[in-house]
Structure formats: structure tokens, C-alpha cells
Coordinates of C-alpha atoms in Angstrom, one line a residue:
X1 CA 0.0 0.0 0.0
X2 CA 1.5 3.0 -0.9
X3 CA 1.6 6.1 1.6
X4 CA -0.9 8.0 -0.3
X5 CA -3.3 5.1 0.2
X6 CA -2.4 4.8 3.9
X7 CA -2.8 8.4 4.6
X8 CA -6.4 8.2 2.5
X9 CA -7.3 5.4 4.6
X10 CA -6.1 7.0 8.0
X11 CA -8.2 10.0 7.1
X12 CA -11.3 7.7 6.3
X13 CA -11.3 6.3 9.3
X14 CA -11.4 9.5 11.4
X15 CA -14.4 10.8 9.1
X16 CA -16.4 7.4 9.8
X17 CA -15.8 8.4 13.1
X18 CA -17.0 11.9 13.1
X19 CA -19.9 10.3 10.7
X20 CA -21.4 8.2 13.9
X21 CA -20.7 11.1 15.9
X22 CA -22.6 13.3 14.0
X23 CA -26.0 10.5 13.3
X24 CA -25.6 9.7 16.8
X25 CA -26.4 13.4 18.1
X26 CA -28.8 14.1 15.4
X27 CA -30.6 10.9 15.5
X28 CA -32.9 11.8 18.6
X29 CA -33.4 15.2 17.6
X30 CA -37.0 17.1 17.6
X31 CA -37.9 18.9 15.0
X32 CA -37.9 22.3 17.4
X33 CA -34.4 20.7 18.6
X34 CA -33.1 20.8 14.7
X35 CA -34.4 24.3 14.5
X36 CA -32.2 25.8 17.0
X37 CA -29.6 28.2 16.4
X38 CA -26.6 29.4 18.7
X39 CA -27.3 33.0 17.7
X40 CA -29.9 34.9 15.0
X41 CA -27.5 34.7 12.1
X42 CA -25.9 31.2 12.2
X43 CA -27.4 28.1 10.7
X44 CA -29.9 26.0 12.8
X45 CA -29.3 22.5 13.7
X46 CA -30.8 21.4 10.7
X47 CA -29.8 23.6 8.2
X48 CA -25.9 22.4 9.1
X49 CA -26.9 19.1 8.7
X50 CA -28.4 19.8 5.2
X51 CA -25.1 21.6 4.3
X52 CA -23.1 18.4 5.4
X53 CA -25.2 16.2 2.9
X54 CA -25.6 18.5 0.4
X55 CA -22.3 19.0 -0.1
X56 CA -21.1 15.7 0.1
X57 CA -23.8 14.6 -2.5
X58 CA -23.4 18.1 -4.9
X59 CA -19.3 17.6 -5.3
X60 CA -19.0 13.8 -5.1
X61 CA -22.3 13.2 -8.1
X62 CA -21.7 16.7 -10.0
X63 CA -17.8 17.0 -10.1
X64 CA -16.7 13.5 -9.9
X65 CA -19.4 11.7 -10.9
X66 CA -20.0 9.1 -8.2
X67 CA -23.8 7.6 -7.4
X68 CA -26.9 7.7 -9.4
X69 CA -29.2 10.4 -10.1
X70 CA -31.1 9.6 -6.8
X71 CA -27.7 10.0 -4.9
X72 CA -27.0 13.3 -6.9
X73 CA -30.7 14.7 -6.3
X74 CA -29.5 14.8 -2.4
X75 CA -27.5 17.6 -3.5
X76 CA -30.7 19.7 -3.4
X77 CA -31.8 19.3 0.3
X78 CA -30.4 22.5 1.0
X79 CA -32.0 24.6 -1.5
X80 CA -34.6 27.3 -0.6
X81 CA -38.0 25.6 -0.5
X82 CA -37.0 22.5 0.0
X83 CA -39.0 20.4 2.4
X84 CA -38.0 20.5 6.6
X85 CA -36.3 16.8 7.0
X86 CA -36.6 14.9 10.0
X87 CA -33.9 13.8 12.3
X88 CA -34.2 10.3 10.8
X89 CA -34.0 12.1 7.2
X90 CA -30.8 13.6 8.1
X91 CA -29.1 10.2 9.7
X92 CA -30.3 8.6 6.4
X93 CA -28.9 11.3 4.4
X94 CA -25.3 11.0 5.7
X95 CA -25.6 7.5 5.5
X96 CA -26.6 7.4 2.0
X97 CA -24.1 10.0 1.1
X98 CA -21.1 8.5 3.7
X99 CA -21.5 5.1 1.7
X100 CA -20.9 6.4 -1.5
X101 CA -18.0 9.1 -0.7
X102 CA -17.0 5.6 1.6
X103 CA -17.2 3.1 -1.7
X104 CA -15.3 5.9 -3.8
X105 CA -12.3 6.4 -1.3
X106 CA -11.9 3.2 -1.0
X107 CA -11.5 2.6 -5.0
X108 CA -9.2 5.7 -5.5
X109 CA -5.4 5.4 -6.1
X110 CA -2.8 7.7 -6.0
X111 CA -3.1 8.6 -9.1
X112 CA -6.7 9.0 -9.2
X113 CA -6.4 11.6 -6.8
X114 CA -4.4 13.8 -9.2
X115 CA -7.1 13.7 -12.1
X116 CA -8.9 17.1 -12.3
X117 CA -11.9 18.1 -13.2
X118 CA -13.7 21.3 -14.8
X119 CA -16.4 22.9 -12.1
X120 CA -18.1 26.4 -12.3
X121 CA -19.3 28.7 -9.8
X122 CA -20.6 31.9 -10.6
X123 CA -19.9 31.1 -14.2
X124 CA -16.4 31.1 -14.0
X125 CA -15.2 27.6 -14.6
X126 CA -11.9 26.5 -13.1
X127 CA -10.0 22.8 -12.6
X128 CA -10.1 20.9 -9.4
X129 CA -8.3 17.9 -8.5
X130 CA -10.0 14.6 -7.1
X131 CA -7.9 15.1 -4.2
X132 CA -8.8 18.6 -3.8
X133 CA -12.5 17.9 -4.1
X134 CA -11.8 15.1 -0.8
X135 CA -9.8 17.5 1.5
X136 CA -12.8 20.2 0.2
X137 CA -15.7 17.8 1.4

């Protein structure tokens, strides 16, 4: 195994971690509990939890093209409108999206972690590397 791979898998471990951490706390969450806030202008409860899974689903199925369009549709969970999710939403949401970033880590080499990819915000387009996109996530 080279060190690249060990250092991925390291990593990987720490984020399951922080992954059972984070469905562990959520997981018995009301839905007035996930609508808390530490002050006015932060994100509530929920609404990091959304972030977490939106993200995760948004660069992993947009950028690198990992999952199916069901996986990728996750990606919108955060968007304005969208539907309030339940606690047990949001544990299956970073479950759904954890397996898939999981299942992808543990197919990338070295050198798949050096192949870039084209992404746009704010329609300017610049390259990102598959290793980038990981540390990003």
C-alpha cells in the first residue's frame, strides 16, 4: 500500500468516526431541537446538517461523478424551499451519502487523486483535483 493510500485510509477512518458522531447526536433530535440556532445569524441544527449532505452529495455526483441520479438529487436538500427533514432524514442522508464518498475512497489510487476536473461557480469555470474535491468535502 503506498503512503498515499495509507494516509487516505487514516483520514477515512477519522471521518467514519466523526460520521457516527454526528448521526448519533442528530438521530434523537425534535424537530424544534433541529431548528435551534446558537445566535440569530448562524445556521440552525438542521440547516448544518443539510449543508453536510448537500455537499457531500453536490461535489461527489456533480464533479466526480460518483452515485446515481437519486444520490445526486440529495444535493438539493439545502436549497430554498425545500422540504424540513426529520432527524431520521438527516441520519439517512449522511448515510446514504457517507457510503458512496466511503465506496469511492476506497476505489481511489494515488493517481486517481491527481485527475482534475472542470467545475463552475458563478460562471467562471476553473480545474479541481479529485484530491482537492476530498480535502474540500
Amino acid at each position: 500500500m503506498s503512503d498515499t493510500n495509507i494516509t487516505l485510509s487514516i483520514m477515512t477512518e477519522g471521518w467514519h468516526t466523526y460520521q457516527d458522531k454526528l448521526s448519533e447526536a442528530l438521530a434523537p433530535l425534535t424537530n424544534e431541537q433541529l431548528a435551534l440556532r446558537a445566535a440569530p445569524n448562524l445556521r440552525s441544527i438542521e440547516e448544518l446538517a443539510l449543508h453536510i449532505i448537500a455537499v457531500r452529495a453536490g461535489w461527489y455526483h456533480y464533479c466526480l461523478g460518483e452515485g446515481d441520479d437519486a444520490f445526486g438529487a440529495i444535493a438539493q436538500w439545502q436549497e430554498p424551499g425545500s422540504p424540513t427533514r426529520s432527524a431520521s432524514e438527516l441520519v439517512h442522508g449522511l448515510s446514504v451519502t457517507w457510503q458512496v464518498m466511503q465506496d469511492a475512497l476506497a476505489r481511489f489510487s494515488p493517481e486517481d487523486l491527481q485527475a482534475t476536473f472542470e467545475d463552475e461557480d458563478n460562471g467562471e469555470k476553473y480545474m479541481v483535483t479529485r484530491g482537492w474535491v476530498i480535502w474540500h468535502v
